[in-house]
Amino acid sequence: MNPMLVHALLCAAPLVHSAPIAVAADPAAPQDVAALLPAEVEVYAEAPGLPALCRQGLRHPLLASVLDSPVGDLIRDEVGSPGLLLVGLSVKVGRPVLPAIAKLTEGGLAVGLVPRKGGKPLVCVAARGDAAEWKSVLEAALGMVAESEGLPPADLIAPQRTVDGMHVWDLGDTLVMAHADGLFLAASDAATLERMIALRGDRAAETSLAANLDFQRARSAYRTDAALVWSWLDLAALETSADDGLGELRAIQTQPAAQLLLGSTLANLGGAQSGALELRLGATSLELDVVGLDAPEGVAAKLVAPRKTSPPALPAQVDGETARGSVYRDFATVFRERVDLFPPGVQPAFAEATSNLALFFGGKDVADDVLPKLDPWIGFVSRPVAFDERAIPEVPLPGAAILVRTTEPETMGPELVAAVQSLLSILNIEAAQQQQPILTVNLELHEGTTITYGRYRAPVQDEGVDLRYNLEPACAMVGDTFVLGTHRALVKELAGQLARGELTQPPRGESLELSGAEVARIIAANEETLVLGAVLEDGKSEAQARKEIQGLGAVAGLIDALRLETARPAARDLRASLKLLIGGER
Amino acid sequence: MSPTRSRSAGKRLDAATAAHVYRRAGFGADLERREGATDLDAVLADLFERREHDALYTRGVSALLSLEDVERLQAWWMSLILRDRAPLVERVALLWHDHFATSNDKVLDVRLMHAQVQLFRDHGLGDFRELLHAVAKDPAMLVWLDGNANRSGHPNENFAREVLELFGLGIGNYDERDVQEAARAFSGWGVDGRRFVNREHFHDDSTKEVLGTRGALDGDDVVDLVLAHPACARHVARTLLAEFAVPEPSNAEVAEWARVLKRVDWSVERFLEQLFRSDLFLGPASRRARIAGPVELTATTLITLGVADQVAPADVAEACGEMGQSLYRPPSVKGWDGGRTWVHAGTWLARHNRFSGLAQAHGERVDLSTSFGADVDTPQLADAACALLLPDGADAPLREALARAAQEAKTDDDALRDVTALLLTAPEYHLI
């Protein structure tokens, strides 16, 4: 290895961290790289933000804050210093690697894929960048391949043929590549590469992916300037070409349980005609948008939150809160239109549910008499709970509560409270049959609100406090809002906030926010149990299990908040956005 | 020849005998431990002196129990066995778990189940008289055999019957009237929360006659009468001999070892020390003398192959359940029937699948490369595998089959796995 080169690279290494972000020079022929991929591409990805990220390197504020955190220590322990790894890689490839990638892709990088059931997928790549850098990199790469195969470098470096002015290299059965003037094309077969070469300069070619109307719409509507990576998937085409897993994903929308648990937006995303993904790396956030375009009519249209409604206000956020959110679950429509919405196979489950739920509502038809009176927006709050001193569970979990509004609080309030009392009674009967502890049902007046709650008899000292003591089910009716929670203390707190009008308006669509710090606290509080669980369940050594649990805690502690939001940006388009806030303000 | 005749101290051990001692008194030993086992005193010291489990398991168990999940508790016990830090303690705990069989299926409280097995761990090697008294007041046992329902005027005979029939004397040494009278003596013993309580207002304090003794007897008196009965020492000795030595000891052997039990003041530990040095235990009658239970066979296999730390204890516990031995869940108050009942069509299939899966890496991949020795090459594999896993000797057809499997395998790794699988699924390997 050339010691001068090593020295030069080591000297240049700090520049990886400190080089200012240069504005990417537009190449002479800025044809969209997507236009160079063939029309049959079903999975597409581009990386418009890659050159800028590579120029910032480890100085990117988000990467820097990760590396400055305990997670950075874990990374260094596990794989070594990222800075030194980059220097090592740079030495290996003979040039500073990140600046080289920036130069190679500053005019765009696009990757296309066409899965083939039972066969190798077709893969194609188009990239545009600095012509001299591409020439140099290709020569170096081909030289290394030649060396590994024991061939004279000149044998491989020299192009094997020229097609429409592009130099072409055939490298075995699975890679053919071409280069000219900073444009690099590659494909898994020669015919595809030649079609890509033919697309060069033909902006109106119908055989190009760029001519696909679904692709065009997705890209213009759902790719932002901040995208680091943007991807498009032709879900309808993939259903026949990809493995069976996608078919199962697309069938989720017909499953009532998925609709109820995931919500209609998430459940229907996979059923869309096409999908778009965008990954953004901000100074203090990592964001992922998943969009389903042209979701099916029917289930989606009927069960997804209408575009013009907003969730009701929730009790104001308090310090140390674990999670909160608002979801839209239109149970009334689910039950009323079950025959149209879901396949015949699941209809008996609706009948059984209707029958069982009637037990809690004095024999009423829940579908007709209860659910239509409940707002589909359901609030959710999770906070650490102050347990009774005599009943602090050995594995303490945060409490959680849901909040539901009713259009008829005066009649539905007592009905809902009675339903909870009936549920506790039924649970008690089952527990008594198994000689298990039962819950006593109690009432408490708190700031003018009656709290109904069940509790287990205080555990006997030194006999252990079981997981069940995390449960002190409680409910209350405050104005038009019914609060149902896992613990009396939480329900009292929320009822008090509602009564005092201490409220916060949640985001417009469905949302869920989770505090990383609280998750980290829960992990730390239960570290011994989690470590032992990993040893017993996964067969890990104690050291390995502890390292992983502490790593998980460090990752959680790094995340200020995790936010999941869903929206309906267009009539038949659905969007789920995941945002990790890291090392910054909320 | 006296069945209690012992080997002299410092007796040199051959490899097969060393393997037998570790297999029966513990859960096997890997190649390294076996190679160092040339002296009986040293081997027994190793087995009797290892009694401390890793701190993680002891300090973490309470929170684990709070999750109220018997499968986690099964995995926890299995991990104690597989880590092999206290082999004899766990062996004896498993024996008493079978003898005083109590199931979580009825008790429905993993803390009580854990406390009972901990009792076996803490006192299983101690004075059997103390153990029987403690078991009679054990909350899990009282729930299991309906102690709470045993009240003056409404005696429940479940515990009284089992303390006479299964735990202390054996059938033929008491009559039905003894059961009824003993039940009245135990009346009032029950559980409040997770603690033993003697509810005197429920106790029948009138005169009873149990095993020929009259008086205002209570539960402790009945346990003492059981222990004082000549059949008790024989019953306990028979249980210990069947587990550790010969599955069906003769009446003469039982009588002689019952005298040993009394002579060592009912100390299970001292009884076993003597047994493990005896010709009865070390001789051919005890070798490969019974069909191994799923827990002992699986644990012994993993420890002997040196791969016990490469598997998830939860998976091993589940596998044992599939083979017919679910820890904390014996099928009845009689425990597991054992013997030939371990192997029927369903459980043999499970054994075959689990053991071949272990070797062939169908499940978690385990590294067998050093199990039979680091420098064993394929032509030596069959002999090395027999030396480790069947040290008492494999018959010629099995040896030939193993050699052929090694020869026909495509790679050295295939040979290792094929030979191991063939040996682990050979019927003779399932004898212990």
CSV table of N, CA and C in Angstrom, one decimal, chain A residues 41-126:
chain,number,residue,atom,x,y,z
A,41,VAL,N,-40.2,-1.7,-14.4
A,41,VAL,CA,-39.7,-1.7,-13.0
A,41,VAL,C,-40.8,-1.6,-12.0
A,42,GLU,N,-40.8,-2.4,-11.0
A,42,GLU,CA,-41.9,-2.5,-10.0
A,42,GLU,C,-41.5,-1.9,-8.7
A,43,VAL,N,-40.2,-2.0,-8.4
A,43,VAL,CA,-39.7,-1.4,-7.2
A,43,VAL,C,-38.6,-0.4,-7.6
A,44,TYR,N,-38.8,0.8,-7.1
A,44,TYR,CA,-37.9,1.9,-7.5
A,44,TYR,C,-37.3,2.6,-6.3
A,45,ALA,N,-36.1,3.0,-6.3
A,45,ALA,CA,-35.5,3.8,-5.2
A,45,ALA,C,-34.6,4.8,-5.8
A,46,GLU,N,-34.6,6.0,-5.3
A,46,GLU,CA,-33.6,7.0,-5.6
A,46,GLU,C,-33.1,7.7,-4.3
A,47,ALA,N,-32.0,8.3,-4.4
A,47,ALA,CA,-31.4,8.9,-3.2
A,47,ALA,C,-31.0,10.3,-3.4
A,48,PRO,N,-31.9,11.2,-3.6
A,48,PRO,CA,-31.6,12.6,-3.9
A,48,PRO,C,-30.8,13.3,-2.8
A,49,GLY,N,-30.9,12.8,-1.6
A,49,GLY,CA,-30.2,13.5,-0.5
A,49,GLY,C,-28.8,12.9,-0.2
A,50,LEU,N,-28.4,11.9,-1.0
A,50,LEU,CA,-27.2,11.2,-0.6
A,50,LEU,C,-25.9,12.1,-0.8
A,51,PRO,N,-25.8,12.8,-1.9
A,51,PRO,CA,-24.6,13.6,-2.1
A,51,PRO,C,-24.4,14.6,-0.9
A,52,ALA,N,-25.5,15.3,-0.5
A,52,ALA,CA,-25.3,16.2,0.6
A,52,ALA,C,-25.0,15.5,1.9
A,53,LEU,N,-25.6,14.4,2.2
A,53,LEU,CA,-25.3,13.6,3.4
A,53,LEU,C,-23.8,13.2,3.4
A,54,CYS,N,-23.4,12.7,2.2
A,54,CYS,CA,-22.0,12.3,2.1
A,54,CYS,C,-21.0,13.4,2.3
A,55,ARG,N,-21.4,14.6,1.9
A,55,ARG,CA,-20.4,15.7,2.1
A,55,ARG,C,-20.4,16.1,3.6
A,56,GLN,N,-21.5,16.0,4.2
A,56,GLN,CA,-21.5,16.3,5.7
A,56,GLN,C,-20.8,15.1,6.5
A,57,GLY,N,-21.0,13.9,6.0
A,57,GLY,CA,-20.4,12.8,6.7
A,57,GLY,C,-20.9,12.7,8.2
A,58,LEU,N,-19.9,12.4,9.0
A,58,LEU,CA,-20.3,12.2,10.4
A,58,LEU,C,-20.5,13.5,11.1
A,59,ARG,N,-20.3,14.6,10.4
A,59,ARG,CA,-20.6,15.9,11.0
A,59,ARG,C,-22.1,16.2,10.9
A,60,HIS,N,-22.9,15.4,10.2
A,60,HIS,CA,-24.3,15.7,10.1
A,60,HIS,C,-24.8,15.7,11.6
A,61,PRO,N,-25.6,16.8,11.9
A,61,PRO,CA,-26.0,16.9,13.3
A,61,PRO,C,-26.6,15.7,13.9
A,62,LEU,N,-27.5,15.0,13.2
A,62,LEU,CA,-28.1,13.9,13.8
A,62,LEU,C,-27.1,12.7,14.0
A,63,LEU,N,-26.3,12.5,13.0
A,63,LEU,CA,-25.3,11.4,13.2
A,63,LEU,C,-24.3,11.8,14.4
A,64,ALA,N,-24.0,13.1,14.4
A,64,ALA,CA,-23.1,13.5,15.5
A,64,ALA,C,-23.7,13.4,16.9
A,65,SER,N,-25.0,13.7,17.0
A,65,SER,CA,-25.6,13.5,18.3
A,65,SER,C,-25.8,12.0,18.7
A,66,VAL,N,-26.0,11.2,17.7
A,66,VAL,CA,-26.1,9.7,18.0
A,66,VAL,C,-24.7,9.3,18.4
A,67,LEU,N,-23.7,9.7,17.7
A,67,LEU,CA,-22.3,9.2,18.1
A,67,LEU,C,-21.8,9.8,19.4
A,68,ASP,N,-22.4,11.0,19.8
A,68,ASP,CA,-22.1,11.5,21.1
A,68,ASP,C,-22.8,10.9,22.3
A,69,SER,N,-23.8,10.1,22.0
A,69,SER,CA,-24.7,9.5,23.0
A,69,SER,C,-24.2,8.2,23.4
A,70,PRO,N,-24.8,7.5,24.4
A,70,PRO,CA,-24.4,6.2,24.8
A,70,PRO,C,-24.5,5.2,23.6
A,71,VAL,N,-25.4,5.5,22.7
A,71,VAL,CA,-25.5,4.6,21.5
A,71,VAL,C,-24.2,4.6,20.7
A,72,GLY,N,-23.6,5.8,20.7
A,72,GLY,CA,-22.3,5.9,20.0
A,72,GLY,C,-21.3,5.1,20.7
A,73,ASP,N,-21.3,5.0,22.0
A,73,ASP,CA,-20.4,4.2,22.7
A,73,ASP,C,-20.6,2.7,22.3
A,74,LEU,N,-21.9,2.3,22.2
A,74,LEU,CA,-22.2,0.9,21.9
A,74,LEU,C,-21.7,0.6,20.5
A,75,ILE,N,-21.9,1.6,19.6
A,75,ILE,CA,-21.4,1.3,18.2
A,75,ILE,C,-19.9,1.2,18.2
A,76,ARG,N,-19.2,2.1,18.9
A,76,ARG,CA,-17.7,2.0,19.0
A,76,ARG,C,-17.3,0.6,19.6
A,77,ASP,N,-18.0,0.2,20.6
A,77,ASP,CA,-17.7,-1.1,21.3
A,77,ASP,C,-17.9,-2.3,20.3
A,78,GLU,N,-19.0,-2.1,19.6
A,78,GLU,CA,-19.4,-3.3,18.7
A,78,GLU,C,-18.6,-3.4,17.4
A,79,VAL,N,-18.5,-2.2,16.7
A,79,VAL,CA,-17.8,-2.3,15.4
A,79,VAL,C,-16.6,-1.4,15.3
A,80,GLY,N,-16.3,-0.6,16.3
A,80,GLY,CA,-15.2,0.4,16.2
A,80,GLY,C,-15.6,1.8,15.9
A,81,SER,N,-14.7,2.7,15.9
A,81,SER,CA,-15.0,4.1,15.6
A,81,SER,C,-15.4,4.3,14.2
A,82,PRO,N,-16.6,4.9,13.9
A,82,PRO,CA,-17.1,5.1,12.6
A,82,PRO,C,-16.1,5.9,11.8
A,83,GLY,N,-15.5,6.9,12.4
A,83,GLY,CA,-14.5,7.8,11.7
A,83,GLY,C,-13.3,7.0,11.2
A,84,LEU,N,-12.8,6.1,12.1
A,84,LEU,CA,-11.6,5.3,11.7
A,84,LEU,C,-12.0,4.2,10.6
A,85,LEU,N,-13.3,3.7,10.8
A,85,LEU,CA,-13.8,2.8,9.8
A,85,LEU,C,-13.8,3.4,8.4
A,86,LEU,N,-14.3,4.7,8.4
A,86,LEU,CA,-14.3,5.3,7.1
A,86,LEU,C,-12.9,5.6,6.5
A,87,VAL,N,-12.0,5.9,7.4
A,87,VAL,CA,-10.6,6.1,6.9
A,87,VAL,C,-10.1,4.8,6.4
A,88,GLY,N,-10.4,3.7,7.1
A,88,GLY,CA,-9.9,2.4,6.7
A,88,GLY,C,-10.5,2.0,5.3
A,89,LEU,N,-11.7,2.3,5.2
A,89,LEU,CA,-12.4,2.0,3.9
A,89,LEU,C,-11.8,2.8,2.8
A,90,SER,N,-11.6,4.1,3.1
A,90,SER,CA,-11.0,5.0,2.1
A,90,SER,C,-9.6,4.5,1.7
A,91,VAL,N,-8.8,4.1,2.6
A,91,VAL,CA,-7.5,3.5,2.3
A,91,VAL,C,-7.7,2.3,1.4
A,92,LYS,N,-8.7,1.5,1.7
A,92,LYS,CA,-8.9,0.3,0.9
A,92,LYS,C,-9.3,0.6,-0.5
A,93,VAL,N,-10.1,1.6,-0.7
A,93,VAL,CA,-10.6,1.9,-2.1
A,93,VAL,C,-9.7,2.9,-2.8
A,94,GLY,N,-8.8,3.5,-2.0
A,94,GLY,CA,-7.8,4.4,-2.6
A,94,GLY,C,-8.3,5.8,-2.8
A,95,ARG,N,-9.4,6.2,-2.1
A,95,ARG,CA,-9.9,7.6,-2.2
A,95,ARG,C,-10.8,7.8,-1.0
A,96,PRO,N,-11.0,9.1,-0.6
A,96,PRO,CA,-11.9,9.3,0.5
A,96,PRO,C,-13.3,8.9,0.1
A,97,VAL,N,-13.9,8.0,0.8
A,97,VAL,CA,-15.0,7.3,0.3
A,97,VAL,C,-16.3,8.1,0.2
A,98,LEU,N,-16.6,8.9,1.2
A,98,LEU,CA,-17.8,9.7,1.2
A,98,LEU,C,-17.8,10.8,0.2
A,99,PRO,N,-16.7,11.6,0.1
A,99,PRO,CA,-16.7,12.6,-1.0
A,99,PRO,C,-16.8,11.9,-2.4
A,100,ALA,N,-16.2,10.7,-2.5
A,100,ALA,CA,-16.3,10.1,-3.8
A,100,ALA,C,-17.8,9.7,-4.1
A,101,ILE,N,-18.5,9.2,-3.1
A,101,ILE,CA,-19.9,8.8,-3.4
A,101,ILE,C,-20.7,10.1,-3.8
A,102,ALA,N,-20.4,11.2,-3.1
A,102,ALA,CA,-21.1,12.4,-3.4
A,102,ALA,C,-20.8,12.8,-4.8
A,103,LYS,N,-19.6,12.7,-5.3
A,103,LYS,CA,-19.3,13.1,-6.6
A,103,LYS,C,-20.0,12.2,-7.7
A,104,LEU,N,-20.0,10.9,-7.3
A,104,LEU,CA,-20.5,9.9,-8.3
A,104,LEU,C,-22.1,10.1,-8.4
A,105,THR,N,-22.7,10.6,-7.4
A,105,THR,CA,-24.2,10.6,-7.5
A,105,THR,C,-24.8,12.0,-7.4
A,106,GLU,N,-24.0,13.0,-7.7
A,106,GLU,CA,-24.5,14.3,-7.5
A,106,GLU,C,-25.6,14.6,-8.6
A,107,GLY,N,-25.6,13.9,-9.7
A,107,GLY,CA,-26.6,14.1,-10.7
A,107,GLY,C,-27.8,13.1,-10.6
A,108,GLY,N,-27.8,12.3,-9.6
A,108,GLY,CA,-28.9,11.4,-9.3
A,108,GLY,C,-28.4,9.9,-9.3
A,109,LEU,N,-29.2,9.2,-8.5
A,109,LEU,CA,-28.9,7.7,-8.4
A,109,LEU,C,-30.3,7.0,-8.3
A,110,ALA,N,-30.5,6.1,-9.2
A,110,ALA,CA,-31.8,5.4,-9.2
A,110,ALA,C,-31.6,3.9,-9.4
A,111,VAL,N,-32.3,3.2,-8.6
A,111,VAL,CA,-32.2,1.7,-8.6
A,111,VAL,C,-33.6,1.1,-8.9
A,112,GLY,N,-33.7,0.2,-9.9
A,112,GLY,CA,-35.0,-0.4,-10.2
A,112,GLY,C,-34.9,-1.9,-10.0
A,113,LEU,N,-36.0,-2.5,-9.8
A,113,LEU,CA,-36.0,-4.0,-9.5
A,113,LEU,C,-37.4,-4.5,-10.0
A,114,VAL,N,-37.3,-5.7,-10.7
A,114,VAL,CA,-38.5,-6.4,-11.1
A,114,VAL,C,-38.4,-7.8,-10.5
A,115,PRO,N,-39.1,-8.2,-9.5
A,115,PRO,CA,-39.0,-9.5,-8.9
A,115,PRO,C,-39.6,-10.5,-10.0
A,116,ARG,N,-39.1,-11.7,-9.9
A,116,ARG,CA,-39.7,-12.8,-10.8
A,116,ARG,C,-39.9,-14.0,-10.0
A,117,LYS,N,-41.1,-14.4,-9.8
A,117,LYS,CA,-41.4,-15.6,-9.0
A,117,LYS,C,-40.5,-16.8,-9.3
A,118,GLY,N,-39.8,-17.3,-8.4
A,118,GLY,CA,-39.0,-18.5,-8.6
A,118,GLY,C,-37.7,-18.2,-9.4
A,119,GLY,N,-37.4,-17.0,-9.8
A,119,GLY,CA,-36.3,-16.7,-10.5
A,119,GLY,C,-35.5,-15.5,-10.0
A,120,LYS,N,-34.4,-15.2,-10.6
A,120,LYS,CA,-33.6,-14.0,-10.2
A,120,LYS,C,-34.3,-12.7,-10.6
A,121,PRO,N,-34.3,-11.7,-9.8
A,121,PRO,CA,-35.0,-10.5,-10.1
A,121,PRO,C,-34.1,-9.7,-11.2
A,122,LEU,N,-34.8,-8.9,-11.9
A,122,LEU,CA,-34.1,-8.0,-12.8
A,122,LEU,C,-33.7,-6.8,-12.0
A,123,VAL,N,-32.5,-6.4,-12.1
A,123,VAL,CA,-32.0,-5.2,-11.3
A,123,VAL,C,-31.4,-4.2,-12.3
A,124,CYS,N,-31.7,-3.0,-12.2
A,124,CYS,CA,-31.0,-2.0,-13.0
A,124,CYS,C,-30.7,-0.7,-12.2
A,125,VAL,N,-29.6,-0.1,-12.6
A,125,VAL,CA,-29.1,1.1,-11.8
A,125,VAL,C,-28.7,2.2,-12.8
A,126,ALA,N,-29.1,3.4,-12.4
A,126,ALA,CA,-28.6,4.6,-13.2
A,126,ALA,C,-28.1,5.6,-12.3
